[in-house]
């Protein structure tokens, strides 16, 4: 590296550090304020903006920032932006869009698993809410192959069995929860 490229990297790093510090301490409002003060946002700042928006429970805006960052990046950073886009879609309730985003950018195995587990959770809840208890159980069974089932989903499982007339299965699930 040349001295000027090292100076340039140092200048960029010093501009981003307060933003990273705000993000790391969970101060997403300050993170977003500092980013908004920048006249031009490069891929790294767009990605950081996406994470701050997502963690500030503003998933629709986060998706826009991640998509912009993804267009401006390559390699690992592009993959991380695709992951952020998929998480934002999940938080917005756009399950299928999240799965498409996860498929398109070569996410890591762990990132794909995280997206799949959450997507199956959303599918199970949506099926239950529309009284399609068999579909709810199907999604719960697929999800259970990938991750431990939390208590709220076990309750959902028990009630799905109950509504399908599988009282013994429902009692077994409910007994395991007590």
mmCIF file of N, CA and C in Angstrom, residues 15-24 27 30-32 34-35 38 45 48-49 52:
data_model
loop_
_atom_site.group_PDB
_atom_site.id
_atom_site.type_symbol
_atom_site.label_atom_id
_atom_site.label_comp_id
_atom_site.label_asym_id
_atom_site.label_seq_id
_atom_site.Cartn_x
_atom_site.Cartn_y
_atom_site.Cartn_z
ATOM 1 N N UNK A 15 -13.989 8.352 9.968
ATOM 2 C CA UNK A 15 -15.341 8.858 9.735
ATOM 3 C C UNK A 15 -16.390 7.823 10.119
ATOM 4 N N UNK A 16 -16.095 6.549 9.933
ATOM 5 C CA UNK A 16 -17.071 5.495 10.198
ATOM 6 C C UNK A 16 -17.088 5.104 11.673
ATOM 7 N N UNK A 17 -15.980 5.223 12.368
ATOM 8 C CA UNK A 17 -15.892 4.751 13.753
ATOM 9 C C UNK A 17 -16.992 5.248 14.689
ATOM 10 N N UNK A 18 -17.354 6.538 14.692
ATOM 11 C CA UNK A 18 -18.435 6.959 15.596
ATOM 12 C C UNK A 18 -19.758 6.259 15.265
ATOM 13 N N UNK A 19 -19.965 5.972 14.011
ATOM 14 C CA UNK A 19 -21.175 5.270 13.591
ATOM 15 C C UNK A 19 -21.147 3.841 14.109
ATOM 16 N N UNK A 20 -20.007 3.189 13.946
ATOM 17 C CA UNK A 20 -19.847 1.822 14.440
ATOM 18 C C UNK A 20 -20.011 1.793 15.954
ATOM 19 N N UNK A 21 -19.426 2.771 16.633
ATOM 20 C CA UNK A 21 -19.533 2.835 18.095
ATOM 21 C C UNK A 21 -20.994 2.991 18.523
ATOM 22 N N UNK A 22 -21.748 3.855 17.831
ATOM 23 C CA UNK A 22 -23.166 4.041 18.162
ATOM 24 C C UNK A 22 -23.931 2.738 17.936
ATOM 25 N N UNK A 23 -23.653 2.069 16.838
ATOM 26 C CA UNK A 23 -24.299 0.782 16.547
ATOM 27 C C UNK A 23 -23.973 -0.228 17.635
ATOM 28 N N UNK A 24 -22.696 -0.340 17.971
ATOM 29 C CA UNK A 24 -22.253 -1.346 18.930
ATOM 30 C C UNK A 24 -22.832 -1.134 20.328
ATOM 31 N N UNK A 27 -27.230 2.283 20.193
ATOM 32 C CA UNK A 27 -27.808 3.614 20.020
ATOM 33 C C UNK A 27 -28.084 3.823 18.526
ATOM 34 N N UNK A 30 -28.691 7.471 17.113
ATOM 35 C CA UNK A 30 -27.456 8.226 16.862
ATOM 36 C C UNK A 30 -26.750 7.683 15.633
ATOM 37 N N UNK A 31 -26.722 6.377 15.497
ATOM 38 C CA UNK A 31 -26.121 5.742 14.319
ATOM 39 C C UNK A 31 -26.759 6.318 13.056
ATOM 40 N N UNK A 32 -28.075 6.357 13.024
ATOM 41 C CA UNK A 32 -28.790 6.855 11.851
ATOM 42 C C UNK A 32 -28.584 8.354 11.653
ATOM 43 N N UNK A 34 -25.900 10.106 12.534
ATOM 44 C CA UNK A 34 -24.540 10.290 12.015
ATOM 45 C C UNK A 34 -24.448 9.916 10.542
ATOM 46 N N UNK A 35 -25.144 8.872 10.152
ATOM 47 C CA UNK A 35 -25.130 8.466 8.742
ATOM 48 C C UNK A 35 -25.844 9.521 7.896
ATOM 49 N N UNK A 38 -23.857 12.449 6.519
ATOM 50 C CA UNK A 38 -22.898 12.218 5.439
ATOM 51 C C UNK A 38 -23.501 12.677 4.119
ATOM 52 N N UNK A 45 -21.365 2.293 4.451
ATOM 53 C CA UNK A 45 -22.301 3.104 5.227
ATOM 54 C C UNK A 45 -23.743 2.720 4.937
ATOM 55 N N UNK A 48 -24.324 -0.356 7.002
ATOM 56 C CA UNK A 48 -24.464 0.002 8.420
ATOM 57 C C UNK A 48 -25.822 0.665 8.661
ATOM 58 N N UNK A 49 -26.251 1.509 7.722
ATOM 59 C CA UNK A 49 -27.565 2.130 7.826
ATOM 60 C C UNK A 49 -28.645 1.044 7.858
ATOM 61 N N UNK A 52 -28.655 -0.574 11.330
ATOM 62 C CA UNK A 52 -29.225 0.323 12.349
ATOM 63 C C UNK A 52 -30.734 0.445 12.176
#
